[in-house]
Amino acid sequence: MFQRNISLLYAMSFLQGLVFYAPVATLYRRAAGVSMPEIAVIESISLLLSLLLEMPWGMAADRIGYRRTMILCSFLFFLSKLIFWRADSFFDFLLERILLAVVVSGLSGVDSALLYLSCRGEREQRVFAVYTNLGTAGLLLGALLFSLFFGADYRAAALWTAASYGAAALLSLFLQEPPHAAEQRSGPAELWEVIRSVLRRPRLLLLLFSIGLFQQTVQNLTVFLNQLQYERAGIPGAAMGYLLTGVNLLSLLGVLSPALSRRLGGRRAALLLFSLGALACAAMALTVSPLLSVAAVGLLALCGSLFAPMQAVEQNRQVRSSLRSTELSVYAMLLDSLAALTNLLFGRAAGASLPLALWLGCGMCLLGGFCYAAAISRAA
């Protein structure tokens, strides 16, 4: 086991979670003269570029190695934060977001593959749980420190964020390349072979479909629709910041994911989370109680955080090609495509009726659980 890699990736996850300006990211842009419509344009361009670069980056990572990819992306991440610190126009923020799209698509699957290969056969799920939670812990600490030390000094918060990302980039220099991740020939022919291999595996496609349904239900209901539910339950807007912090703190319990899997078995533990997710969605649809609404959102967030390490390990276990990063990028593209569709469905449903959108989430959790059960054998 490459313990040094694991320790370094833990530290990098925490440092890159320290986004001190996160509580005022939109206000920061507006203070620099960027309007909300311009922010929406920037985000759309960034998302499209991320999707376009997903598979090319996966191929590149298999060709040049995961360590080099992590180093390159970490330093580009650092550069994007430096640009954000000095940005004062639409085009500055667009450049920052373009760089971010390059980084996000480059890291997609690579950090996961590097973690998996560094601990294969040894407490994989626990490693993924800690890695995810350290990023969340960094985000929470960054928000707290912003309130305590930065206040209205947005630029100082951005500068210290850049410093944190610079430290993470320096740590990436000490990563090791696992022997399983030796550089592989990766070109268009190999990419199409990986795609064909993935599309010929119905159980894998069913697994990805179930993961995508659950992920997007958690994302939509705990990030966007939760605010509408709080409003429906009569919770004042001033309290929503505290509720967001509470939900994020609850998400740290995702570190208990390995214990849950050991106690119930991986398959039964996952199906329990799908079922509890459906229950939380139904509870929100049926109630206007403030207490029950908050509890349901918290339960759904907890289910999502407990499921995240399970699905990360399961996706890595499903890889059949020697081009691990390329295959994981294909998985990510399929999940992103499903996300685009489900986001549209949630938006349409919420536009018609919030309870309809909540029942949609309940149905997606139930369908996702059924598909997961069909995709994963009882021996898993």
Tab-separated table of C-alpha atoms in Angstrom:
chain	number	residue	atom	x	y	z
A	1	MET	CA	0.000	0.000	0.000
A	2	PHE	CA	1.305	3.471	-0.904
A	3	GLN	CA	0.614	5.128	2.455
A	4	ARG	CA	2.475	8.277	1.438
A	5	ASN	CA	0.107	8.818	-1.494
A	6	ILE	CA	-2.910	8.431	0.766
A	7	SER	CA	-1.574	10.894	3.349
A	8	LEU	CA	-0.665	13.436	0.665
A	9	LEU	CA	-4.064	13.155	-1.039
A	10	TYR	CA	-5.778	13.578	2.331
A	11	ALA	CA	-3.827	16.796	2.943
A	12	MET	CA	-4.511	18.056	-0.595
A	13	SER	CA	-8.243	17.399	-0.226
A	14	PHE	CA	-8.320	19.430	2.984
A	15	LEU	CA	-6.240	22.303	1.583
A	16	GLN	CA	-8.323	22.500	-1.592
A	17	GLY	CA	-11.449	22.565	0.570
A	18	LEU	CA	-10.218	25.784	2.233
A	19	VAL	CA	-12.055	28.166	-0.073
A	20	PHE	CA	-12.203	31.135	2.287
A	21	TYR	CA	-14.305	33.232	-0.098
A	22	ALA	CA	-16.953	30.504	-0.609
A	23	PRO	CA	-19.644	32.248	1.503
A	24	VAL	CA	-19.411	35.345	-0.743
A	25	ALA	CA	-18.342	33.873	-4.098
A	26	THR	CA	-21.251	35.470	-5.977
A	27	LEU	CA	-20.916	38.780	-4.109
A	28	TYR	CA	-17.187	38.783	-4.907
A	29	ARG	CA	-17.931	38.611	-8.634
A	30	ARG	CA	-20.659	41.242	-8.425
A	31	ALA	CA	-18.355	43.574	-6.482
A	32	ALA	CA	-15.919	43.276	-9.387
A	33	GLY	CA	-18.637	44.417	-11.786
A	34	VAL	CA	-19.834	41.059	-13.151
A	35	SER	CA	-23.623	40.797	-13.461
A	36	MET	CA	-25.738	37.733	-12.676
A	37	PRO	CA	-26.473	37.044	-16.397
A	38	GLU	CA	-22.728	37.200	-17.071
A	39	ILE	CA	-22.062	34.809	-14.189
A	40	ALA	CA	-24.606	32.380	-15.708
A	41	VAL	CA	-22.833	32.600	-19.094
A	42	ILE	CA	-19.470	31.902	-17.451
A	43	GLU	CA	-20.854	28.864	-15.613
A	44	SER	CA	-22.449	27.471	-18.785
A	45	ILE	CA	-19.219	27.800	-20.753
A	46	SER	CA	-17.277	26.152	-17.932
A	47	LEU	CA	-19.697	23.212	-17.696
A	48	LEU	CA	-19.673	22.632	-21.462
A	49	LEU	CA	-15.873	22.726	-21.571
A	50	SER	CA	-15.654	20.259	-18.665
A	51	LEU	CA	-17.835	17.788	-20.547
A	52	LEU	CA	-15.820	18.174	-23.749
A	53	LEU	CA	-12.492	17.643	-21.980
A	54	GLU	CA	-13.550	14.701	-19.790
A	55	MET	CA	-12.497	11.820	-22.060
A	56	PRO	CA	-9.453	13.519	-23.670
A	57	TRP	CA	-8.087	14.126	-20.184
A	58	GLY	CA	-8.747	10.504	-19.204
A	59	MET	CA	-6.718	9.345	-22.209
A	60	ALA	CA	-3.947	11.816	-21.411
A	61	ALA	CA	-3.756	10.645	-17.781
A	62	ASP	CA	-3.316	7.029	-18.889
A	63	ARG	CA	-0.584	8.111	-21.304
A	64	ILE	CA	1.467	10.422	-19.061
A	65	GLY	CA	0.686	8.793	-15.706
A	66	TYR	CA	-1.549	9.715	-12.783
A	67	ARG	CA	1.185	11.429	-10.760
A	68	ARG	CA	2.086	13.839	-13.567
A	69	THR	CA	-1.595	14.530	-14.228
A	70	MET	CA	-2.174	15.342	-10.547
A	71	ILE	CA	0.851	17.672	-10.485
A	72	LEU	CA	-0.187	19.495	-13.668
A	73	CYS	CA	-3.808	19.896	-12.570
A	74	SER	CA	-2.843	20.964	-9.033
A	75	PHE	CA	-0.636	23.771	-10.342
A	76	LEU	CA	-3.331	24.841	-12.821
A	77	PHE	CA	-5.751	24.858	-9.882
A	78	PHE	CA	-3.349	27.156	-8.029
A	79	LEU	CA	-3.065	29.414	-11.092
A	80	SER	CA	-6.873	29.638	-11.385
A	81	LYS	CA	-7.090	30.854	-7.783
A	82	LEU	CA	-4.395	33.473	-8.412
A	83	ILE	CA	-6.410	34.720	-11.383
A	84	PHE	CA	-9.561	34.785	-9.258
A	85	TRP	CA	-7.728	36.832	-6.622
A	86	ARG	CA	-6.792	39.531	-9.151
A	87	ALA	CA	-9.877	39.278	-11.419
A	88	ASP	CA	-11.824	42.483	-12.000
A	89	SER	CA	-13.701	41.907	-15.268
A	90	PHE	CA	-15.938	39.448	-17.075
A	91	PHE	CA	-13.030	38.088	-19.120
A	92	ASP	CA	-10.826	37.600	-16.036
A	93	PHE	CA	-13.499	35.510	-14.338
A	94	LEU	CA	-14.167	33.651	-17.602
A	95	LEU	CA	-10.454	32.770	-17.849
A	96	GLU	CA	-10.512	31.547	-14.256
A	97	ARG	CA	-13.528	29.356	-14.967
A	98	ILE	CA	-12.007	27.987	-18.181
A	99	LEU	CA	-8.932	26.951	-16.218
A	100	LEU	CA	-11.178	25.430	-13.572
A	101	ALA	CA	-12.978	23.385	-16.243
A	102	VAL	CA	-9.611	22.087	-17.464
A	103	VAL	CA	-8.657	21.152	-13.905
A	104	VAL	CA	-11.964	19.526	-12.948
A	105	SER	CA	-12.039	17.376	-16.079
A	106	GLY	CA	-8.353	16.531	-15.593
A	107	LEU	CA	-8.756	15.434	-11.986
A	108	SER	CA	-12.005	13.567	-12.667
A	109	GLY	CA	-11.261	9.915	-12.058
A	110	VAL	CA	-7.519	10.470	-11.619
A	111	ASP	CA	-7.546	11.228	-7.884
A	112	SER	CA	-10.002	8.361	-7.430
A	113	ALA	CA	-7.827	5.967	-9.456
A	114	LEU	CA	-4.674	7.031	-7.623
A	115	LEU	CA	-6.335	6.521	-4.236
A	116	TYR	CA	-7.748	3.153	-5.286
A	117	LEU	CA	-4.439	1.858	-6.635
A	118	SER	CA	-2.586	3.154	-3.583
A	119	CYS	CA	-4.750	1.178	-1.143
A	120	ARG	CA	-6.158	-1.653	-3.293
A	121	GLY	CA	-7.286	-4.523	-1.120
A	122	GLU	CA	-6.823	-2.528	2.076
A	123	ARG	CA	-9.693	-0.489	3.598
A	124	GLU	CA	-10.599	1.133	0.263
A	125	GLN	CA	-13.996	2.424	1.360
A	126	ARG	CA	-12.611	3.988	4.533
A	127	VAL	CA	-9.900	5.772	2.537
A	128	PHE	CA	-12.458	7.249	0.131
A	129	ALA	CA	-14.710	8.290	3.037
A	130	VAL	CA	-11.902	10.128	4.832
A	131	TYR	CA	-10.738	11.753	1.575
A	132	THR	CA	-14.208	13.148	0.860
A	133	ASN	CA	-14.806	14.250	4.435
A	134	LEU	CA	-11.522	16.144	4.656
A	135	GLY	CA	-12.595	18.233	1.668
A	136	THR	CA	-15.904	18.992	3.393
A	137	ALA	CA	-14.103	19.784	6.655
A	138	GLY	CA	-11.858	22.223	4.801
A	139	LEU	CA	-14.876	23.946	3.270
A	140	LEU	CA	-16.567	24.306	6.654
A	141	LEU	CA	-13.398	25.620	8.314
A	142	GLY	CA	-12.852	28.061	5.451
A	143	ALA	CA	-16.379	29.454	5.859
A	144	LEU	CA	-15.870	29.810	9.618
A	145	LEU	CA	-12.514	31.549	9.216
A	146	PHE	CA	-14.018	33.927	6.656
A	147	SER	CA	-16.582	35.076	9.218
A	148	LEU	CA	-13.971	35.363	11.974
A	149	PHE	CA	-11.094	37.049	10.143
A	150	PHE	CA	-12.003	38.362	6.699
A	151	GLY	CA	-15.445	39.942	6.947
A	152	ALA	CA	-15.812	42.353	4.027
A	153	ASP	CA	-12.214	41.890	2.787
A	154	TYR	CA	-13.048	39.621	-0.147
A	155	ARG	CA	-9.651	40.026	-1.805
A	156	ALA	CA	-7.770	38.855	1.276
A	157	ALA	CA	-9.989	35.774	1.450
A	158	ALA	CA	-9.195	35.025	-2.198
A	159	LEU	CA	-5.440	35.508	-1.609
A	160	TRP	CA	-5.394	33.083	1.315
A	161	THR	CA	-7.398	30.596	-0.764
A	162	ALA	CA	-4.731	30.822	-3.467
A	163	ALA	CA	-2.049	30.228	-0.819
A	164	SER	CA	-3.856	27.100	0.358
A	165	TYR	CA	-4.070	25.791	-3.207
A	166	GLY	CA	-0.390	26.602	-3.712
A	167	ALA	CA	0.457	24.444	-0.707
A	168	ALA	CA	-1.625	21.589	-2.156
A	169	ALA	CA	0.200	21.940	-5.487
A	170	LEU	CA	3.556	21.651	-3.739
A	171	LEU	CA	2.410	18.508	-1.944
A	172	SER	CA	1.494	16.920	-5.286
A	173	LEU	CA	5.206	16.885	-6.204
A	174	PHE	CA	5.773	14.166	-3.599
A	175	LEU	CA	3.152	11.737	-4.947
A	176	GLN	CA	4.297	8.341	-6.227
A	177	GLU	CA	3.106	6.510	-9.333
A	178	PRO	CA	1.670	3.094	-8.333
A	179	PRO	CA	3.097	0.238	-10.428
A	180	HIS	CA	-0.424	-0.679	-11.623
A	181	ALA	CA	-0.669	2.771	-13.213
A	182	ALA	CA	2.274	2.414	-15.587
A	183	GLU	CA	1.918	4.641	-18.616
A	184	GLN	CA	-0.308	3.097	-21.276
A	185	ARG	CA	-0.774	3.741	-24.951
A	186	SER	CA	-4.013	5.714	-25.239
A	187	GLY	CA	-5.407	7.125	-28.464
A	188	PRO	CA	-8.720	7.388	-30.354
A	189	ALA	CA	-8.697	3.671	-31.219
A	190	GLU	CA	-8.177	2.682	-27.585
A	191	LEU	CA	-10.818	5.165	-26.453
A	192	TRP	CA	-13.436	3.723	-28.795
A	193	GLU	CA	-12.542	0.231	-27.643
A	194	VAL	CA	-13.108	1.276	-24.015
A	195	ILE	CA	-16.430	2.914	-24.929
A	196	ARG	CA	-17.587	-0.188	-26.808
A	197	SER	CA	-16.546	-2.380	-23.886
A	198	VAL	CA	-18.539	-0.243	-21.440
A	199	LEU	CA	-21.634	-0.157	-23.641
A	200	ARG	CA	-21.572	-3.967	-23.975
A	201	ARG	CA	-21.926	-4.405	-20.198
A	202	PRO	CA	-25.610	-3.981	-19.260
A	203	ARG	CA	-25.011	-4.580	-15.540
A	204	LEU	CA	-22.422	-1.804	-15.473
A	205	LEU	CA	-24.768	0.575	-17.303
A	206	LEU	CA	-27.520	-0.306	-14.843
A	207	LEU	CA	-25.152	0.360	-11.945
A	208	LEU	CA	-24.160	3.769	-13.337
A	209	PHE	CA	-27.812	4.601	-13.969
A	210	SER	CA	-28.687	3.799	-10.343
A	211	ILE	CA	-25.738	5.826	-9.017
A	212	GLY	CA	-26.674	8.784	-11.200
A	213	LEU	CA	-30.304	8.781	-10.083
A	214	PHE	CA	-29.339	8.778	-6.424
A	215	GLN	CA	-26.539	11.343	-6.775
A	216	GLN	CA	-28.733	13.822	-8.620
A	217	THR	CA	-31.642	13.395	-6.224
A	218	VAL	CA	-29.340	14.194	-3.292
A	219	GLN	CA	-27.746	17.100	-5.179
A	220	ASN	CA	-31.006	18.716	-6.274
A	221	LEU	CA	-32.886	18.284	-3.008
A	222	THR	CA	-30.100	19.209	-0.584
A	223	VAL	CA	-28.640	22.132	-2.567
A	224	PHE	CA	-31.516	23.716	-4.486
A	225	LEU	CA	-35.000	22.435	-3.600
A	226	ASN	CA	-34.281	22.348	0.134
A	227	GLN	CA	-34.504	26.145	0.197
A	228	LEU	CA	-37.957	26.030	-1.373
A	229	GLN	CA	-39.021	23.384	1.135
A	230	TYR	CA	-37.753	25.514	4.015
A	231	GLU	CA	-39.702	28.470	2.646
A	232	ARG	CA	-42.790	26.273	2.258
A	233	ALA	CA	-42.388	25.222	5.906
A	234	GLY	CA	-42.201	28.843	7.039
A	235	ILE	CA	-38.493	28.887	7.910
A	236	PRO	CA	-37.056	32.420	7.592
A	237	GLY	CA	-34.291	33.067	5.079
A	238	ALA	CA	-31.952	34.281	7.800
A	239	ALA	CA	-31.880	30.768	9.282
A	240	MET	CA	-30.965	29.008	6.041
A	241	GLY	CA	-27.245	29.699	6.366
A	242	TYR	CA	-27.192	27.958	9.733
A	243	LEU	CA	-29.160	25.042	8.302
A	244	LEU	CA	-26.685	24.705	5.416
A	245	THR	CA	-23.804	24.566	7.890
A	246	GLY	CA	-25.661	21.967	9.939
A	247	VAL	CA	-26.321	19.786	6.896
A	248	ASN	CA	-22.664	20.005	5.864
A	249	LEU	CA	-21.594	19.024	9.371
A	250	LEU	CA	-23.944	16.051	9.197
A	251	SER	CA	-22.308	15.042	5.921
A	252	LEU	CA	-19.062	14.458	7.822
A	253	LEU	CA	-20.685	11.313	9.210
A	254	GLY	CA	-19.958	9.786	5.800
A	255	VAL	CA	-16.784	8.513	7.459
A	256	LEU	CA	-19.026	5.835	9.042
A	257	SER	CA	-19.718	4.350	5.591
A	258	PRO	CA	-17.178	1.494	5.957
A	259	ALA	CA	-18.648	0.494	9.335
A	260	LEU	CA	-22.146	0.397	7.833
A	261	SER	CA	-20.942	-1.795	4.962
A	262	ARG	CA	-19.161	-4.169	7.323
A	263	ARG	CA	-22.247	-4.526	9.492
A	264	LEU	CA	-24.819	-5.023	6.730
A	265	GLY	CA	-22.749	-6.002	3.719
A	266	GLY	CA	-22.067	-3.583	0.861
A	267	ARG	CA	-25.168	-4.423	-1.173
A	268	ARG	CA	-27.640	-4.280	1.718
A	269	ALA	CA	-26.071	-1.096	3.078
A	270	ALA	CA	-26.476	0.631	-0.287
A	271	LEU	CA	-30.086	-0.519	-0.636
A	272	LEU	CA	-30.824	0.779	2.869
A	273	LEU	CA	-29.518	4.207	1.810
A	274	PHE	CA	-31.664	4.213	-1.339
A	275	SER	CA	-34.700	3.350	0.804
A	276	LEU	CA	-33.973	6.021	3.414
A	277	GLY	CA	-33.432	8.535	0.623
A	278	ALA	CA	-36.863	7.730	-0.793
A	279	LEU	CA	-38.358	8.054	2.701
A	280	ALA	CA	-36.760	11.488	3.168
A	281	CYS	CA	-38.124	12.733	-0.177
A	282	ALA	CA	-41.619	11.440	0.646
A	283	ALA	CA	-41.494	13.061	4.087
A	284	MET	CA	-40.684	16.441	2.532
A	285	ALA	CA	-43.492	16.064	0.007
A	286	LEU	CA	-46.025	15.244	2.729
A	287	THR	CA	-45.103	17.780	5.402
A	288	VAL	CA	-44.883	21.513	5.969
A	289	SER	CA	-43.437	21.003	9.449
A	290	PRO	CA	-40.162	22.968	9.873
A	291	LEU	CA	-38.674	20.301	12.134
A	292	LEU	CA	-39.554	17.386	9.841
A	293	SER	CA	-38.399	19.309	6.766
A	294	VAL	CA	-34.978	19.978	8.283
A	295	ALA	CA	-34.717	16.382	9.514
A	296	ALA	CA	-35.608	15.014	6.068
A	297	VAL	CA	-33.030	17.199	4.309
A	298	GLY	CA	-30.441	16.150	6.880
A	299	LEU	CA	-31.297	12.460	6.414
A	300	LEU	CA	-30.987	12.740	2.627
A	301	ALA	CA	-27.631	14.534	2.922
A	302	LEU	CA	-26.400	11.849	5.331
A	303	CYS	CA	-27.483	9.080	2.940
A	304	GLY	CA	-25.617	10.819	0.113
A	305	SER	CA	-22.413	11.157	2.134
A	306	LEU	CA	-22.568	7.506	3.268
A	307	PHE	CA	-23.160	6.331	-0.304
A	308	ALA	CA	-20.357	8.386	-1.917
A	309	PRO	CA	-17.450	6.164	-0.747
A	310	MET	CA	-19.402	3.026	-1.670
A	311	GLN	CA	-20.009	4.158	-5.233
A	312	ALA	CA	-16.413	5.409	-5.659
A	313	VAL	CA	-15.026	2.006	-4.686
A	314	GLU	CA	-17.626	0.160	-6.768
A	315	GLN	CA	-16.854	2.196	-9.897
A	316	ASN	CA	-13.150	1.446	-9.539
A	317	ARG	CA	-13.883	-2.247	-9.036
A	318	GLN	CA	-15.869	-2.293	-12.268
A	319	VAL	CA	-12.895	-1.132	-14.369
A	320	ARG	CA	-11.838	-3.860	-16.796
A	321	SER	CA	-9.496	-1.942	-19.090
A	322	SER	CA	-5.820	-1.263	-18.353
A	323	LEU	CA	-6.693	2.361	-19.198
A	324	ARG	CA	-8.267	3.009	-15.803
A	325	SER	CA	-8.503	6.798	-16.074
A	326	THR	CA	-9.992	6.601	-19.572
A	327	GLU	CA	-12.656	4.121	-18.468
A	328	LEU	CA	-13.512	6.163	-15.373
A	329	SER	CA	-13.857	9.213	-17.637
A	330	VAL	CA	-16.347	7.294	-19.777
A	331	TYR	CA	-18.314	6.525	-16.610
A	332	ALA	CA	-18.211	10.229	-15.685
A	333	MET	CA	-19.473	11.258	-19.127
A	334	LEU	CA	-22.423	8.883	-18.821
A	335	LEU	CA	-23.208	10.179	-15.324
A	336	ASP	CA	-22.925	13.813	-16.490
A	337	SER	CA	-25.301	13.121	-19.378
A	338	LEU	CA	-27.821	11.601	-16.986
A	339	ALA	CA	-27.354	14.599	-14.667
A	340	ALA	CA	-28.259	16.998	-17.468
A	341	LEU	CA	-31.515	15.103	-18.037
A	342	THR	CA	-32.450	14.729	-14.371
A	343	ASN	CA	-31.696	18.398	-13.657
A	344	LEU	CA	-34.110	19.335	-16.425
A	345	LEU	CA	-36.754	16.988	-14.979
A	346	PHE	CA	-36.354	18.412	-11.483
A	347	GLY	CA	-36.528	21.958	-12.843
A	348	ARG	CA	-39.724	21.277	-14.780
A	349	ALA	CA	-41.330	19.441	-11.870
A	350	ALA	CA	-40.434	22.160	-9.353
A	351	GLY	CA	-41.789	24.788	-11.743
A	352	ALA	CA	-45.139	23.021	-11.715
A	353	SER	CA	-45.216	22.082	-8.026
A	354	LEU	CA	-42.595	21.581	-5.322
A	355	PRO	CA	-44.294	18.425	-3.935
A	356	LEU	CA	-44.218	16.992	-7.485
A	357	ALA	CA	-40.436	17.500	-7.609
A	358	LEU	CA	-40.080	15.868	-4.187
A	359	TRP	CA	-42.140	12.857	-5.292
A	360	LEU	CA	-39.935	12.699	-8.389
A	361	GLY	CA	-36.933	12.417	-6.066
A	362	CYS	CA	-38.684	9.650	-4.131
A	363	GLY	CA	-39.348	7.756	-7.349
A	364	MET	CA	-35.750	8.172	-8.513
A	365	CYS	CA	-34.431	6.757	-5.234
A	366	LEU	CA	-36.740	3.751	-5.484
A	367	LEU	CA	-35.904	3.147	-9.151
A	368	GLY	CA	-32.218	3.626	-8.385
A	369	GLY	CA	-32.379	1.064	-5.585
A	370	PHE	CA	-34.119	-1.455	-7.838
A	371	CYS	CA	-31.495	-0.971	-10.557
A	372	TYR	CA	-28.645	-1.204	-8.038
A	373	ALA	CA	-30.019	-4.470	-6.672
A	374	ALA	CA	-30.228	-5.866	-10.201
A	375	ALA	CA	-26.716	-4.673	-11.091
A	376	ILE	CA	-24.881	-5.940	-8.012
A	377	SER	CA	-24.912	-9.649	-7.297
A	378	ARG	CA	-25.817	-10.900	-3.831
A	379	ALA	CA	-22.241	-11.998	-3.390
A	380	ALA	CA	-21.012	-8.410	-3.706
